[in-house]
């Protein structure tokens, strides 16, 4: 059923009615009450990406992050198990950890020194005699989220009854497996993060990771700053092999470089880009063989796909793109650069080249992210006018077809991925 958005009804409609198959009312970007519901019905209900295992390399490693608006600490305990703990002391609620990452034996609250283990257990209370007969330490561990990982991607959820992570990911797993092939046989490793904030709703960024349509327009300056081979590689606008699949549960995958979808599928015909000649020589000197060099160099720009996981992470070409909603019109984005975990003779040159590519697009002086962010700011400013006027997500609606795997599929410039995400949004916002 189509419900009309009108100035008279727009503020009465339920959030779930604001999302239709081909359009979304602008109110979903601007209404603080909708934002509150999203935080509880989406961000505190489903699996949220919190870290990559390489960020917690040893027992005692930790990383601070957020699940929705809840500050959490992701830890690796002495036995190697990973925990996601709410960063809030059980005594009177002080935050326990203000460091972004590091190593610790546990966490001691700076206020009255209650101390907790890496697994969240309450280990010690100063002057414990006042607590005799009042409470037991066993009941006062840190609040713990369910935590599961897939291929080193760590997710956490507040919902103890959520479906297992692997079920939630479903067919995403195939594409995540392919994403990790860019390590050329070595594990991927987080190198560092560019972080920035924009004055706009989180869903604007969620849409953007699956938006191939804006690429040649917004990223014109980037396209003109790269060599011809790279520009050609990303000229997917009229390539029918460049597709987008709806993978279910709000997830989707969009391919910009179809030849790199599966980096193991290589008929040897694609020449390596001459800009990497120096890198090839260095890798050869470092002892890598030709087949391995070819794998690593072909993967320099990643997999040429954006795998968009609802609601907060994209495995985007060669990096992770993570979003954190702050308020209805404020969002933090992290672009997490990836390298390979290999002997230094190989990891070093690869790291240097990948970081240069990352800075060139994602960095604060890069050509890509500032242009995207300008577009997102403008969507938010524009959406303040006429909250009943729809945002269109109808591109390619009539040319969607089912892939043999059953995924609704259209061209990469179509809005199939956004429709997938909004369908999940609507489902989650309809409950309760
Ligand atoms: S608030 Fe943490 S020990 Fe008192
Ligand atoms: Fe972009």
Short mmCIF file of C-alpha atoms and ligand atoms in Angstrom, two decimals:
data_model
loop_
_atom_site.label_atom_id
_atom_site.label_comp_id
_atom_site.label_asym_id
_atom_site.label_seq_id
_atom_site.Cartn_x
_atom_site.Cartn_y
_atom_site.Cartn_z
CA UNK A 1 0.00 0.00 0.00
CA UNK A 2 1.34 3.45 -0.86
CA UNK A 3 0.90 6.08 1.80
CA UNK A 4 1.12 9.68 0.71
CA UNK A 5 3.45 11.92 2.64
CA UNK A 6 1.71 15.28 3.01
CA UNK A 7 2.52 18.35 5.10
CA UNK A 8 -0.61 17.55 7.14
CA UNK A 9 0.18 13.91 7.85
CA UNK A 10 3.95 13.71 7.80
CA UNK A 11 4.38 14.31 11.54
CA UNK A 12 1.69 11.76 12.44
CA UNK A 13 2.93 8.87 10.33
CA UNK A 14 4.69 6.01 12.06
CA UNK A 15 8.41 5.78 11.19
CA UNK A 16 7.85 2.51 9.36
CA UNK A 17 5.32 4.23 7.08
CA UNK A 18 7.91 6.80 6.06
CA UNK A 19 9.80 4.19 4.06
CA UNK A 20 8.17 2.93 0.87
CA UNK A 21 9.55 0.68 -1.80
CA UNK A 22 10.81 3.51 -4.00
CA UNK A 23 11.01 6.51 -1.66
CA UNK A 24 11.79 7.65 1.84
CA UNK A 25 10.37 10.74 3.56
CA UNK A 26 13.05 13.28 4.44
CA UNK A 27 11.73 13.22 8.02
CA UNK A 28 13.78 10.05 8.60
CA UNK A 29 16.91 12.22 8.47
CA UNK A 30 15.66 15.03 10.67
CA UNK A 31 13.33 13.77 13.41
CA UNK A 32 15.09 13.30 16.79
CA UNK A 33 12.37 10.90 17.98
CA UNK A 34 13.00 8.61 15.01
CA UNK A 35 16.69 8.74 15.88
CA UNK A 36 15.92 7.62 19.47
CA UNK A 37 13.92 4.67 18.16
CA UNK A 38 16.69 3.72 15.75
CA UNK A 39 19.15 3.60 18.62
CA UNK A 40 17.03 1.16 20.63
CA UNK A 41 15.33 -0.81 17.85
CA UNK A 42 18.28 -1.12 15.49
CA UNK A 43 21.58 -0.33 17.19
CA UNK A 44 20.72 -2.11 20.45
CA UNK A 45 19.05 -5.02 18.71
CA UNK A 46 21.23 -6.23 15.91
CA UNK A 47 24.88 -7.14 15.35
CA UNK A 48 27.13 -4.08 15.27
CA UNK A 49 30.68 -4.24 13.96
CA UNK A 50 33.11 -3.24 16.73
CA UNK A 51 36.63 -4.26 15.70
CA UNK A 52 38.89 -6.37 13.55
CA UNK A 53 40.84 -9.06 15.39
CA UNK A 54 44.15 -7.53 14.27
CA UNK A 55 43.30 -4.55 16.50
CA UNK A 56 43.49 -6.89 19.51
CA UNK A 57 46.71 -8.74 18.76
CA UNK A 58 47.54 -10.10 22.23
CA UNK A 59 45.98 -11.03 25.56
CA UNK A 60 45.31 -7.75 27.33
CA UNK A 61 44.77 -5.74 24.11
CA UNK A 62 41.72 -3.50 24.15
CA UNK A 63 39.92 -1.01 21.93
CA UNK A 64 37.30 1.56 22.94
CA UNK A 65 34.39 2.09 20.60
CA UNK A 66 30.60 2.46 20.53
CA UNK A 67 27.55 0.31 19.97
CA UNK A 68 24.96 2.90 19.02
CA UNK A 69 25.52 5.54 21.67
CA UNK A 70 26.89 3.12 24.28
CA UNK A 71 30.57 3.43 24.97
CA UNK A 72 32.10 -0.06 25.04
CA UNK A 73 35.53 -1.65 25.49
CA UNK A 74 36.44 -4.62 23.32
CA UNK A 75 39.05 -6.76 25.09
CA UNK A 76 41.06 -9.91 24.57
CA UNK A 77 41.43 -11.82 27.83
CA UNK A 78 44.34 -13.95 29.03
CA UNK A 79 42.92 -17.04 27.32
CA UNK A 80 42.44 -15.21 24.01
CA UNK A 81 38.64 -14.85 24.25
CA UNK A 82 37.14 -11.56 23.06
CA UNK A 83 34.62 -9.60 25.12
CA UNK A 84 32.61 -6.44 24.55
CA UNK A 85 32.02 -4.65 27.85
CA UNK A 86 29.92 -1.57 28.52
CA UNK A 87 32.31 1.18 29.57
CA UNK A 88 30.43 2.04 32.75
CA UNK A 89 31.41 1.19 36.30
CA UNK A 90 28.79 -0.84 38.16
CA UNK A 91 29.20 1.30 41.29
CA UNK A 92 28.07 4.74 40.30
CA UNK A 93 28.47 4.70 36.57
CA UNK A 94 31.82 6.39 35.88
CA UNK A 95 33.47 5.53 32.59
CA UNK A 96 36.34 3.11 33.11
CA UNK A 97 38.50 3.67 30.09
CA UNK A 98 39.14 6.82 28.10
CA UNK A 99 41.97 5.52 25.94
CA UNK A 100 41.18 4.60 22.32
CA UNK A 101 43.31 1.45 22.48
CA UNK A 102 46.12 -0.15 24.39
CA UNK A 103 47.02 -3.01 26.66
CA UNK A 104 45.83 -3.57 30.21
CA UNK A 105 45.59 -6.19 32.90
CA UNK A 106 42.10 -5.02 33.68
CA UNK A 107 40.27 -1.76 34.38
CA UNK A 108 40.18 0.15 37.64
CA UNK A 109 37.58 2.83 38.06
CA UNK A 110 39.25 6.15 38.89
CA UNK A 111 36.40 7.20 41.24
CA UNK A 112 36.38 4.61 44.07
CA UNK A 113 38.73 2.02 42.54
CA UNK A 114 36.44 -0.89 41.88
CA UNK A 115 38.53 -3.07 39.59
CA UNK A 116 37.44 -5.38 36.78
CA UNK A 117 39.11 -8.16 34.82
CA UNK A 118 39.52 -8.23 31.04
CA UNK A 119 36.41 -10.41 30.91
CA UNK A 120 34.40 -7.83 32.91
CA UNK A 121 34.40 -9.72 36.22
CA UNK A 122 34.44 -7.49 39.33
CA UNK A 123 37.77 -8.41 40.90
CA UNK A 124 38.21 -6.05 43.78
CA UNK A 125 36.49 -3.41 45.92
CA UNK A 126 38.48 -1.20 48.32
CA UNK A 127 37.33 -1.36 52.00
CA UNK A 128 34.96 -4.20 51.20
CA UNK A 129 33.61 -4.53 54.77
CA UNK A 130 30.79 -2.04 54.09
CA UNK A 131 29.42 -4.40 51.50
CA UNK A 132 29.05 -7.46 53.72
CA UNK A 133 25.56 -8.83 53.34
CA UNK A 134 24.70 -6.11 50.83
CA UNK A 135 25.77 -7.62 47.53
CA UNK A 136 27.99 -10.26 46.04
CA UNK A 137 30.82 -9.38 43.69
CA UNK A 138 29.62 -12.05 41.25
CA UNK A 139 26.53 -10.00 40.42
CA UNK A 140 28.38 -6.79 39.72
CA UNK A 141 30.52 -7.53 36.69
CA UNK A 142 30.49 -5.11 33.78
CA UNK A 143 27.53 -5.38 31.44
CA UNK A 144 28.61 -7.66 28.64
CA UNK A 145 27.36 -7.82 25.07
CA UNK A 146 27.16 -11.01 23.08
CA UNK A 147 30.26 -11.04 20.90
CA UNK A 148 30.94 -13.21 17.85
CA UNK A 149 33.30 -12.94 14.93
CA UNK A 150 33.48 -13.98 11.34
CA UNK A 151 36.84 -14.04 9.55
CA UNK A 152 38.31 -11.66 12.10
CA UNK A 153 35.40 -9.21 11.89
CA UNK A 154 34.13 -8.80 15.45
CA UNK A 155 30.48 -7.93 16.03
CA UNK A 156 28.60 -7.35 19.28
CA UNK A 157 24.94 -7.11 20.22
CA UNK A 158 22.94 -6.16 23.31
CA UNK A 159 20.32 -8.72 22.32
CA UNK A 160 21.14 -11.98 24.10
CA UNK A 161 18.53 -13.72 21.90
CA UNK A 162 19.77 -12.41 18.56
CA UNK A 163 20.23 -14.97 15.79
CA UNK A 164 23.82 -16.28 15.53
CA UNK A 165 26.12 -13.84 13.70
CA UNK A 166 26.71 -16.23 10.80
CA UNK A 167 22.97 -16.48 10.20
CA UNK A 168 22.61 -12.70 10.28
CA UNK A 169 25.43 -12.39 7.73
CA UNK A 170 24.05 -15.14 5.48
CA UNK A 171 25.32 -14.70 1.91
CA UNK A 172 27.51 -11.82 3.04
CA UNK A 173 30.00 -14.50 4.06
CA UNK A 174 30.84 -15.37 0.45
CA UNK A 175 31.66 -11.73 -0.27
CA UNK A 176 33.55 -11.26 2.99
CA UNK A 177 35.63 -14.34 2.10
CA UNK A 178 36.41 -12.71 -1.24
CA UNK A 179 37.24 -9.39 0.41
CA UNK A 180 39.93 -11.08 2.49
CA UNK A 181 41.59 -12.50 -0.63
CA UNK A 182 43.18 -9.09 -1.14
CA UNK A 183 45.81 -10.18 1.41
CA UNK A 184 47.23 -12.43 -1.32
CA UNK A 185 47.35 -15.35 1.11
CA UNK A 186 48.38 -13.24 4.13
CA UNK A 187 45.88 -12.10 6.76
CA UNK A 188 44.73 -8.50 6.52
CA UNK A 189 45.77 -6.16 9.28
CA UNK A 190 44.43 -2.80 10.43
CA UNK A 191 47.05 -0.10 9.81
CA UNK A 192 45.23 2.94 11.15
CA UNK A 193 42.12 5.05 10.93
CA UNK A 194 41.05 8.37 9.47
CA UNK A 195 38.16 9.71 11.54
CA UNK A 196 35.85 12.63 10.81
CA UNK A 197 32.43 13.92 11.68
CA UNK A 198 29.74 15.32 9.42
CA UNK A 199 26.61 17.28 10.16
CA UNK A 200 24.15 14.77 8.83
CA UNK A 201 22.14 11.66 9.57
CA UNK A 202 23.89 8.27 9.64
CA UNK A 203 21.68 6.81 6.91
CA UNK A 204 23.08 9.31 4.41
CA UNK A 205 26.42 7.58 4.72
CA UNK A 206 24.85 4.11 4.79
CA UNK A 207 23.32 4.91 1.40
CA UNK A 208 26.52 6.38 0.03
CA UNK A 209 28.57 3.17 0.33
CA UNK A 210 26.17 1.51 -2.07
CA UNK A 211 25.74 4.54 -4.36
CA UNK A 212 27.66 3.99 -7.59
CA UNK A 213 25.65 6.72 -9.30
CA UNK A 214 27.52 9.60 -7.64
CA UNK A 215 30.99 8.27 -8.34
CA UNK A 216 31.99 9.94 -11.63
CA UNK A 217 30.20 13.16 -10.63
CA UNK A 218 31.38 13.72 -7.06
CA UNK A 219 34.76 12.07 -7.55
CA UNK A 220 35.63 13.88 -10.76
CA UNK A 221 38.56 15.62 -9.09
CA UNK A 222 39.87 12.28 -7.82
CA UNK A 223 39.42 10.68 -11.27
CA UNK A 224 41.42 13.48 -12.85
CA UNK A 225 44.19 13.12 -10.27
CA UNK A 226 44.91 9.42 -10.91
CA UNK A 227 46.70 7.69 -13.77
CA UNK A 228 44.79 6.52 -16.85
CA UNK A 229 44.72 2.83 -15.85
CA UNK A 230 43.15 3.58 -12.48
CA UNK A 231 40.59 5.90 -14.04
CA UNK A 232 39.73 3.23 -16.64
CA UNK A 233 39.47 0.58 -13.96
CA UNK A 234 36.79 2.65 -12.25
CA UNK A 235 34.81 3.58 -15.34
CA UNK A 236 32.03 1.20 -14.50
CA UNK A 237 29.09 3.45 -15.32
CA UNK A 238 28.24 1.80 -18.60
CA UNK A 239 29.69 -1.66 -17.92
CA UNK A 240 26.81 -4.16 -17.69
CA UNK A 241 29.04 -6.53 -15.65
CA UNK A 242 29.12 -3.95 -12.88
CA UNK A 243 26.22 -5.00 -10.67
CA UNK A 244 24.68 -4.60 -7.23
CA UNK A 245 23.11 -7.51 -5.29
CA UNK A 246 20.65 -7.36 -2.41
CA UNK A 247 22.01 -10.00 0.00
CA UNK A 248 19.15 -9.92 2.52
CA UNK A 249 18.95 -8.54 6.11
CA UNK A 250 19.76 -5.06 4.76
CA UNK A 251 23.14 -6.10 3.36
CA UNK A 252 24.23 -5.55 -0.24
CA UNK A 253 27.29 -5.71 -2.45
CA UNK A 254 28.13 -3.33 -5.29
CA UNK A 255 30.87 -4.09 -7.80
CA UNK A 256 32.88 -1.29 -9.35
CA UNK A 257 35.69 -3.38 -10.82
CA UNK A 258 34.00 -6.61 -11.95
CA UNK A 259 37.34 -8.21 -12.91
CA UNK A 260 38.45 -7.99 -9.26
CA UNK A 261 35.35 -9.47 -7.62
CA UNK A 262 37.22 -12.70 -6.97
CA UNK A 263 40.94 -12.02 -6.94
CA UNK A 264 41.70 -15.75 -7.27
CA UNK A 265 39.99 -15.76 -10.67
CA UNK A 266 42.79 -14.41 -12.84
CA UNK A 267 43.30 -15.44 -16.45
CA UNK A 268 46.60 -13.57 -16.53
CA UNK A 269 45.46 -11.15 -19.22
CA UNK A 270 45.28 -8.03 -17.05
CA UNK A 271 48.61 -6.18 -17.10
CA UNK A 272 49.80 -4.85 -13.76
CA UNK A 273 49.66 -1.07 -13.60
CA UNK A 274 53.04 0.49 -14.54
CA UNK A 275 52.78 2.79 -11.51
CA UNK A 276 53.52 -0.28 -9.36
CA UNK A 277 56.75 -1.23 -11.21
CA UNK A 278 58.86 -0.03 -8.28
CA UNK A 279 56.73 -2.00 -5.83
CA UNK A 280 57.06 -5.15 -7.94
CA UNK A 281 60.86 -4.78 -7.88
CA UNK A 282 60.89 -4.30 -4.11
CA UNK A 283 58.68 -7.32 -3.49
CA UNK A 284 60.89 -9.42 -5.73
CA UNK A 285 63.94 -8.28 -3.76
CA UNK A 286 62.09 -9.19 -0.59
CA UNK A 287 61.80 -12.78 -1.82
CA UNK A 288 58.20 -12.94 -3.08
CA UNK A 289 57.62 -15.07 -6.18
CA UNK A 290 55.90 -13.78 -9.32
CA UNK A 291 52.52 -15.38 -8.61
CA UNK A 292 52.42 -13.90 -5.13
CA UNK A 293 53.53 -10.48 -6.39
CA UNK A 294 50.80 -10.51 -9.01
CA UNK A 295 48.18 -11.29 -6.36
CA UNK A 296 49.35 -8.55 -4.01
CA UNK A 297 49.68 -5.92 -6.72
CA UNK A 298 46.35 -6.68 -8.41
CA UNK A 299 44.77 -6.26 -4.97
CA UNK A 300 46.32 -2.83 -4.38
CA UNK A 301 42.91 -1.14 -4.79
CA UNK A 302 41.15 -3.94 -2.91
CA UNK A 303 38.42 -6.06 -4.38
CA UNK A 304 36.69 -3.37 -6.42
CA UNK A 305 33.48 -4.04 -4.49
CA UNK A 306 31.69 -2.31 -1.66
CA UNK A 307 30.10 -4.82 0.71
CA UNK A 308 27.61 -2.87 2.78
CA UNK A 309 26.66 -4.53 6.08
CA UNK A 310 23.57 -3.18 7.76
CA UNK A 311 23.74 -1.03 9.81
CA UNK A 312 27.26 0.23 10.48
CA UNK A 313 30.12 -1.16 8.41
CA UNK A 314 31.19 -1.37 4.79
CA UNK A 315 34.03 -3.52 3.50
CA UNK A 316 34.84 -1.02 0.85
CA UNK A 317 37.37 -1.90 -1.89
CA UNK A 318 40.50 -1.93 0.30
CA UNK A 319 39.34 -0.56 3.66
CA UNK A 320 36.56 -0.65 6.26
CA UNK A 321 34.12 2.22 6.42
CA UNK A 322 32.48 2.42 9.83
CA UNK A 323 29.68 4.75 10.86
CA UNK A 324 28.70 5.85 14.33
CA UNK A 325 25.47 7.80 14.83
CA UNK A 326 25.91 10.64 17.34
CA UNK A 327 22.60 12.48 17.01
CA UNK A 328 19.93 12.86 14.38
CA UNK A 329 22.15 15.21 12.40
CA UNK A 330 25.63 14.23 13.43
CA UNK A 331 27.65 11.15 12.47
CA UNK A 332 31.22 10.01 12.95
CA UNK A 333 32.88 8.08 10.15
CA UNK A 334 36.00 5.99 10.39
CA UNK A 335 37.97 4.88 7.37
CA UNK A 336 40.12 1.99 8.52
CA UNK A 337 43.17 1.33 6.33
CA UNK A 338 44.26 -2.27 5.81
CA UNK A 339 47.62 -3.86 5.03
CA UNK A 340 48.96 -7.40 5.16
CA UNK A 341 50.33 -9.29 8.13
CA UNK A 342 53.46 -10.66 6.45
CA UNK A 343 57.24 -10.59 6.91
CA UNK A 344 58.40 -6.98 6.85
CA UNK A 345 60.14 -7.33 3.44
CA UNK A 346 56.67 -7.84 1.96
CA UNK A 347 54.40 -6.06 4.46
CA UNK A 348 56.53 -2.87 4.41
CA UNK A 349 56.32 -1.97 0.71
CA UNK A 350 52.66 -3.07 0.58
CA UNK A 351 51.84 -0.94 3.62
CA UNK A 352 53.50 2.14 2.14
CA UNK A 353 51.66 1.88 -1.20
CA UNK A 354 48.29 1.11 0.36
CA UNK A 355 48.58 3.98 2.79
CA UNK A 356 49.40 6.40 -0.04
CA UNK A 357 46.31 5.18 -1.95
CA UNK A 358 44.23 5.49 1.24
CA UNK A 359 45.43 9.05 1.90
CA UNK A 360 44.87 10.02 -1.70
CA UNK A 361 41.16 9.19 -1.44
CA UNK A 362 40.24 8.97 2.25
CA UNK A 363 42.67 11.28 3.98
CA UNK A 364 41.88 14.81 5.15
CA UNK A 365 43.78 16.19 2.15
CA UNK A 366 42.48 13.44 -0.09
CA UNK A 367 40.34 13.90 -3.16
CA UNK A 368 37.50 11.56 -2.26
CA UNK A 369 36.17 11.89 1.26
CA UNK A 370 35.91 15.70 1.41
CA UNK A 371 33.81 15.60 -1.77
CA UNK A 372 31.55 12.88 -0.36
CA UNK A 373 31.18 14.78 2.92
CA UNK A 374 30.10 17.92 1.06
CA UNK A 375 27.35 15.90 -0.62
CA UNK A 376 26.19 14.42 2.70
CA UNK A 377 26.08 17.84 4.42
CA UNK A 378 23.99 19.13 1.56
CA UNK A 379 21.52 16.24 1.77
CA UNK A 380 20.99 17.02 5.47
CA UNK A 381 20.56 20.75 4.85
CA UNK A 382 18.22 20.11 1.95
CA UNK A 383 16.19 17.61 3.96
CA UNK A 384 15.34 20.29 6.56
CA UNK A 385 13.07 21.80 3.92
CA UNK A 386 9.74 20.03 3.34
CA UNK A 387 10.04 16.93 5.56
CA UNK A 388 7.23 15.32 3.56
CA UNK A 389 9.12 15.53 0.30
CA UNK A 390 10.59 12.16 -0.54
CA UNK A 391 14.17 11.11 -1.07
CA UNK A 392 14.05 8.89 -4.13
CA UNK A 393 15.52 5.40 -4.06
CA UNK A 394 13.85 4.17 -7.25
CA UNK A 395 16.73 4.07 -9.71
CA UNK A 396 16.77 0.70 -11.49
CA UNK A 397 13.62 -0.54 -9.77
CA UNK A 398 12.20 -1.86 -13.03
CA UNK A 399 15.42 -3.47 -14.22
CA UNK A 400 16.06 -5.53 -11.10
CA UNK A 401 16.25 -9.25 -11.82
CA UNK A 402 17.12 -12.26 -9.73
CA UNK A 403 20.66 -13.56 -9.95
CA UNK A 404 20.95 -17.39 -10.04
CA UNK A 405 21.73 -17.24 -6.31
CA UNK A 406 18.35 -15.57 -5.76
CA UNK A 407 19.71 -12.07 -5.03
CA UNK A 408 17.77 -9.13 -6.45
CA UNK A 409 20.33 -7.67 -8.82
CA UNK A 410 20.64 -4.54 -10.86
CA UNK A 411 23.33 -2.26 -12.23
CA UNK A 412 25.88 -0.82 -9.80
CA UNK A 413 24.55 2.68 -10.44
CA UNK A 414 21.08 1.58 -9.33
CA UNK A 415 19.63 2.03 -5.87
CA UNK A 416 19.16 -1.67 -5.11
CA UNK A 417 21.51 -1.55 -2.10
CA UNK A 418 19.65 1.40 -0.57
CA UNK A 419 16.32 -0.33 -1.03
CA UNK A 420 17.79 -3.40 0.69
CA UNK A 421 18.94 -1.31 3.67
CA UNK A 422 15.62 0.55 3.96
CA UNK A 423 13.64 -2.69 3.82
CA UNK A 424 15.57 -3.90 6.88
CA UNK A 425 15.19 -0.49 8.53
CA UNK A 426 11.44 -0.64 8.01
CA UNK A 427 11.25 -4.15 9.43
CA UNK A 428 13.24 -3.26 12.53
CA UNK A 429 11.42 0.01 13.10
CA UNK A 430 8.04 -1.73 12.83
CA UNK A 431 8.61 -3.98 15.84
CA UNK A 432 7.71 -2.71 19.28
S1 LIG B 1 31.94 4.96 40.28
FE1 LIG B 1 33.36 3.40 39.82
S2 LIG B 1 34.12 2.82 41.76
FE2 LIG B 1 32.66 4.32 42.23
FE1 LIG B 2 31.82 8.69 -2.80
#
